[in-house]
Amino acid sequence: MTDNPTPTEAPQALRVFVVDDHAMFRAGVRAELAGRVDVIGEASSVAEAVSRIGALEPDVVLLDVHMPDGGGRAVLEVVRRTHPQVRFLALSVSDAAEDVIGLIRAGARGYVTKTISSDELAAAIRRVAEGDAVFSPRLAGFVLDAFASRSDTAVADPELDQLTNREREVLRLLARGYAYKEIAKELFISIKTVETHVSNVLRKLQMSNRYELSRWAADRRLV
């Protein structure tokens, strides 16, 4: 009499946690990744993310860069100290070099923009879980350049330092010629919020119009 073969267990789905301050975007990610990975939780703030990631211990965290209470880097730096096995993949609207480099230096395994397709995102999550580094094509050059030059000794810019991350994001898009409506759509915020950020930037930098802001941003290579 022959023994029956032991059935092969199906591979366990990757456990993914989503951190983003926009509920509609989180819902969209869940829908796009359904059946590909197991989205076990989500958070909209730094404090909530740190608490829930610590409790759930996902394989991969999808992490937005800019949030009102500190952003993705703050989440990453706290969680990495207590749960070093958790891997992070930045998923952001921002393609600015300083955002990419900052997150990678803090310990993220990859950085992709929100224009990524659902198939590409699922593949990126798998690769990060396996220990690979993953970047949207044009972002890889930022990382290579940064680590080749070791540009840790950048000169401080007091004017730039007084702007919040969100204000810098709005300024960058404004300098690229985006209209307020386009900026609002790109950043998932209201036109009124865009106007408020622009007013704050103008006040802090003591400028009077968007054209002066554009020149200022171009001089600092923020565009």
PDB file of C-alpha atoms in Angstrom:
ATOM      1  CA  MET A   1       0.000   0.000   0.000  1.00  0.00           C
ATOM      2  CA  THR A   2       1.469   3.388  -0.995  1.00  0.00           C
ATOM      3  CA  ASP A   3       1.237   6.487   1.122  1.00  0.00           C
ATOM      4  CA  ASN A   4      -0.819   9.347  -0.167  1.00  0.00           C
ATOM      5  CA  PRO A   5       1.392  12.332  -1.146  1.00  0.00           C
ATOM      6  CA  THR A   6       1.327  15.245   1.248  1.00  0.00           C
ATOM      7  CA  PRO A   7      -0.570  18.131  -0.362  1.00  0.00           C
ATOM      8  CA  THR A   8       1.581  21.145  -1.145  1.00  0.00           C
ATOM      9  CA  GLU A   9       0.577  24.227   0.787  1.00  0.00           C
ATOM     10  CA  ALA A  10      -0.217  27.318  -1.275  1.00  0.00           C
ATOM     11  CA  PRO A  11       2.273  30.128  -0.770  1.00  0.00           C
ATOM     12  CA  GLN A  12       1.102  32.655   1.777  1.00  0.00           C
ATOM     13  CA  ALA A  13       0.150  36.055   0.336  1.00  0.00           C
ATOM     14  CA  LEU A  14       2.421  38.937   1.206  1.00  0.00           C
ATOM     15  CA  ARG A  15       1.053  41.009   4.079  1.00  0.00           C
ATOM     16  CA  VAL A  16       0.990  44.698   3.133  1.00  0.00           C
ATOM     17  CA  PHE A  17       0.198  47.835   5.135  1.00  0.00           C
ATOM     18  CA  VAL A  18      -0.717  51.165   3.456  1.00  0.00           C
ATOM     19  CA  VAL A  19       0.196  54.570   4.923  1.00  0.00           C
ATOM     20  CA  ASP A  20      -1.351  57.609   3.219  1.00  0.00           C
ATOM     21  CA  ASP A  21      -3.350  60.553   4.505  1.00  0.00           C
ATOM     22  CA  HIS A  22      -5.969  60.313   1.722  1.00  0.00           C
ATOM     23  CA  ALA A  23      -8.724  57.756   2.354  1.00  0.00           C
ATOM     24  CA  MET A  24      -9.731  57.580  -1.317  1.00  0.00           C
ATOM     25  CA  PHE A  25      -6.184  56.745  -2.348  1.00  0.00           C
ATOM     26  CA  ARG A  26      -5.890  54.013   0.296  1.00  0.00           C
ATOM     27  CA  ALA A  27      -9.178  52.520  -0.906  1.00  0.00           C
ATOM     28  CA  GLY A  28      -7.891  52.615  -4.479  1.00  0.00           C
ATOM     29  CA  VAL A  29      -4.707  50.781  -3.541  1.00  0.00           C
ATOM     30  CA  ARG A  30      -6.729  48.096  -1.729  1.00  0.00           C
ATOM     31  CA  ALA A  31      -8.924  47.614  -4.793  1.00  0.00           C
ATOM     32  CA  GLU A  32      -5.996  47.492  -7.227  1.00  0.00           C
ATOM     33  CA  LEU A  33      -4.049  44.982  -5.121  1.00  0.00           C
ATOM     34  CA  ALA A  34      -7.003  42.719  -4.301  1.00  0.00           C
ATOM     35  CA  GLY A  35      -6.138  39.093  -5.019  1.00  0.00           C
ATOM     36  CA  ARG A  36      -2.434  39.884  -5.421  1.00  0.00           C
ATOM     37  CA  VAL A  37      -1.399  40.636  -1.832  1.00  0.00           C
ATOM     38  CA  ASP A  38      -3.129  40.721   1.552  1.00  0.00           C
ATOM     39  CA  VAL A  39      -3.636  44.354   2.616  1.00  0.00           C
ATOM     40  CA  ILE A  40      -3.851  43.815   6.372  1.00  0.00           C
ATOM     41  CA  GLY A  41      -4.188  47.419   7.495  1.00  0.00           C
ATOM     42  CA  GLU A  42      -3.856  51.093   6.780  1.00  0.00           C
ATOM     43  CA  ALA A  43      -3.143  54.376   8.531  1.00  0.00           C
ATOM     44  CA  SER A  44      -3.550  58.062   7.769  1.00  0.00           C
ATOM     45  CA  SER A  45      -1.105  59.579  10.257  1.00  0.00           C
ATOM     46  CA  VAL A  46       2.393  58.981  11.601  1.00  0.00           C
ATOM     47  CA  ALA A  47       1.242  58.025  15.093  1.00  0.00           C
ATOM     48  CA  GLU A  48      -1.423  55.629  13.827  1.00  0.00           C
ATOM     49  CA  ALA A  49       1.017  54.068  11.369  1.00  0.00           C
ATOM     50  CA  VAL A  50       3.722  53.484  13.978  1.00  0.00           C
ATOM     51  CA  SER A  51       1.238  51.877  16.374  1.00  0.00           C
ATOM     52  CA  ARG A  52      -0.524  49.625  13.860  1.00  0.00           C
ATOM     53  CA  ILE A  53       2.610  48.527  11.986  1.00  0.00           C
ATOM     54  CA  GLY A  54       4.154  47.531  15.306  1.00  0.00           C
ATOM     55  CA  ALA A  55       1.083  45.473  16.182  1.00  0.00           C
ATOM     56  CA  LEU A  56       0.529  43.827  12.789  1.00  0.00           C
ATOM     57  CA  GLU A  57       4.159  43.403  11.633  1.00  0.00           C
ATOM     58  CA  PRO A  58       3.475  43.394   7.861  1.00  0.00           C
ATOM     59  CA  ASP A  59       5.983  42.176   5.287  1.00  0.00           C
ATOM     60  CA  VAL A  60       5.933  45.431   3.313  1.00  0.00           C
ATOM     61  CA  VAL A  61       4.687  48.937   4.110  1.00  0.00           C
ATOM     62  CA  LEU A  62       3.570  51.215   1.263  1.00  0.00           C
ATOM     63  CA  LEU A  63       4.538  54.640   2.522  1.00  0.00           C
ATOM     64  CA  ASP A  64       3.524  58.117   1.396  1.00  0.00           C
ATOM     65  CA  VAL A  65       6.318  60.680   1.675  1.00  0.00           C
ATOM     66  CA  HIS A  66       4.378  63.776   2.763  1.00  0.00           C
ATOM     67  CA  MET A  67       1.700  63.785   5.437  1.00  0.00           C
ATOM     68  CA  PRO A  68       0.490  66.628   7.665  1.00  0.00           C
ATOM     69  CA  ASP A  69       2.044  65.302  10.875  1.00  0.00           C
ATOM     70  CA  GLY A  70       5.556  64.429   9.732  1.00  0.00           C
ATOM     71  CA  GLY A  71       5.490  62.178   6.709  1.00  0.00           C
ATOM     72  CA  GLY A  72       6.806  58.804   5.726  1.00  0.00           C
ATOM     73  CA  ARG A  73      10.341  59.318   6.926  1.00  0.00           C
ATOM     74  CA  ALA A  74       9.126  59.807  10.502  1.00  0.00           C
ATOM     75  CA  VAL A  75       7.236  56.483  10.313  1.00  0.00           C
ATOM     76  CA  LEU A  76      10.197  54.681   8.832  1.00  0.00           C
ATOM     77  CA  GLU A  77      12.728  55.938  11.365  1.00  0.00           C
ATOM     78  CA  VAL A  78      10.617  54.871  14.355  1.00  0.00           C
ATOM     79  CA  VAL A  79       9.536  51.470  13.040  1.00  0.00           C
ATOM     80  CA  ARG A  80      13.003  50.525  11.776  1.00  0.00           C
ATOM     81  CA  ARG A  81      14.356  50.772  15.335  1.00  0.00           C
ATOM     82  CA  THR A  82      11.823  48.321  16.770  1.00  0.00           C
ATOM     83  CA  HIS A  83      10.887  46.144  13.769  1.00  0.00           C
ATOM     84  CA  PRO A  84      13.908  46.015  11.437  1.00  0.00           C
ATOM     85  CA  GLN A  85      12.429  43.091   9.490  1.00  0.00           C
ATOM     86  CA  VAL A  86       9.611  45.233   8.074  1.00  0.00           C
ATOM     87  CA  ARG A  87      10.426  46.513   4.591  1.00  0.00           C
ATOM     88  CA  PHE A  88       9.297  49.857   3.208  1.00  0.00           C
ATOM     89  CA  LEU A  89       8.363  50.901  -0.320  1.00  0.00           C
ATOM     90  CA  ALA A  90       7.703  54.618  -0.802  1.00  0.00           C
ATOM     91  CA  LEU A  91       4.644  55.330  -2.960  1.00  0.00           C
ATOM     92  CA  SER A  92       4.348  59.054  -3.570  1.00  0.00           C
ATOM     93  CA  VAL A  93       3.201  61.761  -5.947  1.00  0.00           C
ATOM     94  CA  SER A  94       6.573  63.458  -5.447  1.00  0.00           C
ATOM     95  CA  ASP A  95       9.447  62.699  -7.817  1.00  0.00           C
ATOM     96  CA  ALA A  96      11.794  65.254  -6.240  1.00  0.00           C
ATOM     97  CA  ALA A  97      15.379  64.112  -5.796  1.00  0.00           C
ATOM     98  CA  GLU A  98      15.550  65.192  -2.151  1.00  0.00           C
ATOM     99  CA  ASP A  99      12.452  63.147  -1.274  1.00  0.00           C
ATOM    100  CA  VAL A 100      13.761  60.029  -3.012  1.00  0.00           C
ATOM    101  CA  ILE A 101      17.232  60.290  -1.494  1.00  0.00           C
ATOM    102  CA  GLY A 102      15.908  61.138   1.979  1.00  0.00           C
ATOM    103  CA  LEU A 103      13.663  58.065   2.146  1.00  0.00           C
ATOM    104  CA  ILE A 104      16.335  55.721   0.810  1.00  0.00           C
ATOM    105  CA  ARG A 105      18.911  57.002   3.272  1.00  0.00           C
ATOM    106  CA  ALA A 106      16.370  56.470   6.061  1.00  0.00           C
ATOM    107  CA  GLY A 107      16.054  52.814   5.058  1.00  0.00           C
ATOM    108  CA  ALA A 108      13.319  52.415   2.418  1.00  0.00           C
ATOM    109  CA  ARG A 109      13.983  49.591  -0.054  1.00  0.00           C
ATOM    110  CA  GLY A 110      12.385  51.379  -2.970  1.00  0.00           C
ATOM    111  CA  TYR A 111      10.539  54.424  -4.254  1.00  0.00           C
ATOM    112  CA  VAL A 112       7.841  54.497  -6.929  1.00  0.00           C
ATOM    113  CA  THR A 113       5.443  57.242  -7.995  1.00  0.00           C
ATOM    114  CA  LYS A 114       1.658  57.092  -7.890  1.00  0.00           C
ATOM    115  CA  THR A 115       1.508  56.884 -11.682  1.00  0.00           C
ATOM    116  CA  ILE A 116       2.603  53.234 -11.398  1.00  0.00           C
ATOM    117  CA  SER A 117       0.219  50.573 -12.738  1.00  0.00           C
ATOM    118  CA  SER A 118      -1.343  47.983 -10.449  1.00  0.00           C
ATOM    119  CA  ASP A 119       0.694  45.175 -12.083  1.00  0.00           C
ATOM    120  CA  GLU A 120       3.919  47.129 -11.624  1.00  0.00           C
ATOM    121  CA  LEU A 121       3.065  47.950  -8.011  1.00  0.00           C
ATOM    122  CA  ALA A 122       2.329  44.317  -7.157  1.00  0.00           C
ATOM    123  CA  ALA A 123       5.639  43.304  -8.749  1.00  0.00           C
ATOM    124  CA  ALA A 124       7.493  46.048  -6.856  1.00  0.00           C
ATOM    125  CA  ILE A 125       6.023  44.855  -3.553  1.00  0.00           C
ATOM    126  CA  ARG A 126       7.162  41.296  -4.246  1.00  0.00           C
ATOM    127  CA  ARG A 127      10.669  42.419  -5.138  1.00  0.00           C
ATOM    128  CA  VAL A 128      10.983  44.577  -2.016  1.00  0.00           C
ATOM    129  CA  ALA A 129       9.754  41.677   0.135  1.00  0.00           C
ATOM    130  CA  GLU A 130      12.494  39.536  -1.420  1.00  0.00           C
ATOM    131  CA  GLY A 131      15.125  42.116  -0.530  1.00  0.00           C
ATOM    132  CA  ASP A 132      15.552  43.863  -3.886  1.00  0.00           C
ATOM    133  CA  ALA A 133      15.706  47.629  -4.369  1.00  0.00           C
ATOM    134  CA  VAL A 134      12.997  49.027  -6.656  1.00  0.00           C
ATOM    135  CA  PHE A 135      12.663  52.463  -8.251  1.00  0.00           C
ATOM    136  CA  SER A 136      10.558  54.091 -10.925  1.00  0.00           C
ATOM    137  CA  PRO A 137      12.883  54.370 -13.962  1.00  0.00           C
ATOM    138  CA  ARG A 138      13.747  58.081 -13.809  1.00  0.00           C
ATOM    139  CA  LEU A 139      14.234  58.008 -10.027  1.00  0.00           C
ATOM    140  CA  ALA A 140      17.039  55.456 -10.055  1.00  0.00           C
ATOM    141  CA  GLY A 141      19.420  58.077 -11.420  1.00  0.00           C
ATOM    142  CA  PHE A 142      18.819  60.326  -8.401  1.00  0.00           C
ATOM    143  CA  VAL A 143      19.872  57.557  -6.050  1.00  0.00           C
ATOM    144  CA  LEU A 144      22.946  56.577  -8.057  1.00  0.00           C
ATOM    145  CA  ASP A 145      24.081  60.194  -8.317  1.00  0.00           C
ATOM    146  CA  ALA A 146      23.505  60.861  -4.629  1.00  0.00           C
ATOM    147  CA  PHE A 147      25.405  57.862  -3.355  1.00  0.00           C
ATOM    148  CA  ALA A 148      28.180  58.306  -5.912  1.00  0.00           C
ATOM    149  CA  SER A 149      28.807  61.896  -4.855  1.00  0.00           C
ATOM    150  CA  ARG A 150      28.041  61.327  -1.140  1.00  0.00           C
ATOM    151  CA  SER A 151      26.496  64.788  -1.041  1.00  0.00           C
ATOM    152  CA  ASP A 152      25.826  64.757   2.691  1.00  0.00           C
ATOM    153  CA  THR A 153      27.543  68.122   3.091  1.00  0.00           C
ATOM    154  CA  ALA A 154      24.920  70.188   1.268  1.00  0.00           C
ATOM    155  CA  VAL A 155      24.867  73.853   2.272  1.00  0.00           C
ATOM    156  CA  ALA A 156      21.968  74.729   4.543  1.00  0.00           C
ATOM    157  CA  ASP A 157      19.339  77.029   3.066  1.00  0.00           C
ATOM    158  CA  PRO A 158      17.501  78.924   5.827  1.00  0.00           C
ATOM    159  CA  GLU A 159      14.823  80.194   3.424  1.00  0.00           C
ATOM    160  CA  LEU A 160      14.039  76.708   2.138  1.00  0.00           C
ATOM    161  CA  ASP A 161      14.174  75.196   5.617  1.00  0.00           C
ATOM    162  CA  GLN A 162      11.293  77.382   6.818  1.00  0.00           C
ATOM    163  CA  LEU A 163       8.905  75.775   4.313  1.00  0.00           C
ATOM    164  CA  THR A 164       6.968  72.647   5.247  1.00  0.00           C
ATOM    165  CA  ASN A 165       7.196  69.540   3.068  1.00  0.00           C
ATOM    166  CA  ARG A 166       3.758  70.210   1.608  1.00  0.00           C
ATOM    167  CA  GLU A 167       4.635  73.837   0.860  1.00  0.00           C
ATOM    168  CA  ARG A 168       7.748  72.672  -0.990  1.00  0.00           C
ATOM    169  CA  GLU A 169       5.662  70.203  -2.963  1.00  0.00           C
ATOM    170  CA  VAL A 170       3.189  72.915  -3.998  1.00  0.00           C
ATOM    171  CA  LEU A 171       6.030  75.292  -4.828  1.00  0.00           C
ATOM    172  CA  ARG A 172       7.740  72.697  -7.018  1.00  0.00           C
ATOM    173  CA  LEU A 173       4.595  72.068  -9.046  1.00  0.00           C
ATOM    174  CA  LEU A 174       3.847  75.773  -9.261  1.00  0.00           C
ATOM    175  CA  ALA A 175       7.337  76.407 -10.631  1.00  0.00           C
ATOM    176  CA  ARG A 176       6.766  73.712 -13.248  1.00  0.00           C
ATOM    177  CA  GLY A 177       3.836  75.709 -14.584  1.00  0.00           C
ATOM    178  CA  TYR A 178       0.967  73.788 -12.993  1.00  0.00           C
ATOM    179  CA  ALA A 179      -2.292  75.709 -12.470  1.00  0.00           C
ATOM    180  CA  TYR A 180      -3.871  75.645  -8.991  1.00  0.00           C
ATOM    181  CA  LYS A 181      -6.488  73.165 -10.206  1.00  0.00           C
ATOM    182  CA  GLU A 182      -3.776  70.853 -11.571  1.00  0.00           C
ATOM    183  CA  ILE A 183      -1.784  71.060  -8.333  1.00  0.00           C
ATOM    184  CA  ALA A 184      -4.903  70.188  -6.339  1.00  0.00           C
ATOM    185  CA  LYS A 185      -5.543  67.142  -8.513  1.00  0.00           C
ATOM    186  CA  GLU A 186      -1.907  66.021  -8.383  1.00  0.00           C
ATOM    187  CA  LEU A 187      -1.669  66.269  -4.589  1.00  0.00           C
ATOM    188  CA  PHE A 188      -5.235  65.119  -3.785  1.00  0.00           C
ATOM    189  CA  ILE A 189      -6.045  68.367  -1.996  1.00  0.00           C
ATOM    190  CA  SER A 190      -8.574  71.152  -2.590  1.00  0.00           C
ATOM    191  CA  ILE A 191      -7.899  74.268  -4.671  1.00  0.00           C
ATOM    192  CA  LYS A 192      -8.510  76.326  -1.517  1.00  0.00           C
ATOM    193  CA  THR A 193      -5.765  74.381   0.274  1.00  0.00           C
ATOM    194  CA  VAL A 194      -3.399  75.029  -2.646  1.00  0.00           C
ATOM    195  CA  GLU A 195      -4.158  78.757  -2.412  1.00  0.00           C
ATOM    196  CA  THR A 196      -3.423  78.688   1.324  1.00  0.00           C
ATOM    197  CA  HIS A 197      -0.062  76.949   0.798  1.00  0.00           C
ATOM    198  CA  VAL A 198       0.921  79.431  -1.936  1.00  0.00           C
ATOM    199  CA  SER A 199      -0.020  82.374   0.313  1.00  0.00           C
ATOM    200  CA  ASN A 200       2.096  80.907   3.129  1.00  0.00           C
ATOM    201  CA  VAL A 201       5.083  80.429   0.830  1.00  0.00           C
ATOM    202  CA  LEU A 202       4.799  83.987  -0.531  1.00  0.00           C
ATOM    203  CA  ARG A 203       4.622  85.350   3.015  1.00  0.00           C
ATOM    204  CA  LYS A 204       7.559  83.301   4.310  1.00  0.00           C
ATOM    205  CA  LEU A 205       9.781  84.146   1.347  1.00  0.00           C
ATOM    206  CA  GLN A 206       8.566  87.753   1.207  1.00  0.00           C
ATOM    207  CA  MET A 207       7.575  87.576  -2.454  1.00  0.00           C
ATOM    208  CA  SER A 208       4.555  88.957  -4.252  1.00  0.00           C
ATOM    209  CA  ASN A 209       3.700  86.570  -7.105  1.00  0.00           C
ATOM    210  CA  ARG A 210       4.128  83.063  -8.558  1.00  0.00           C
ATOM    211  CA  TYR A 211       6.668  84.254 -11.131  1.00  0.00           C
ATOM    212  CA  GLU A 212       9.098  85.328  -8.427  1.00  0.00           C
ATOM    213  CA  LEU A 213       8.501  81.981  -6.717  1.00  0.00           C
ATOM    214  CA  SER A 214       9.237  80.112  -9.958  1.00  0.00           C
ATOM    215  CA  ARG A 215      12.550  81.910 -10.424  1.00  0.00           C
ATOM    216  CA  TRP A 216      13.449  81.295  -6.772  1.00  0.00           C
ATOM    217  CA  ALA A 217      12.687  77.578  -7.099  1.00  0.00           C
ATOM    218  CA  ALA A 218      14.629  77.282 -10.361  1.00  0.00           C
ATOM    219  CA  ASP A 219      17.690  78.954  -8.805  1.00  0.00           C
ATOM    220  CA  ARG A 220      17.659  76.246  -6.114  1.00  0.00           C
ATOM    221  CA  ARG A 221      17.044  73.451  -8.619  1.00  0.00           C
ATOM    222  CA  LEU A 222      13.759  72.502  -6.986  1.00  0.00           C
ATOM    223  CA  VAL A 223      11.899  72.267 -10.290  1.00  0.00           C
TER     224      VAL A 223
END
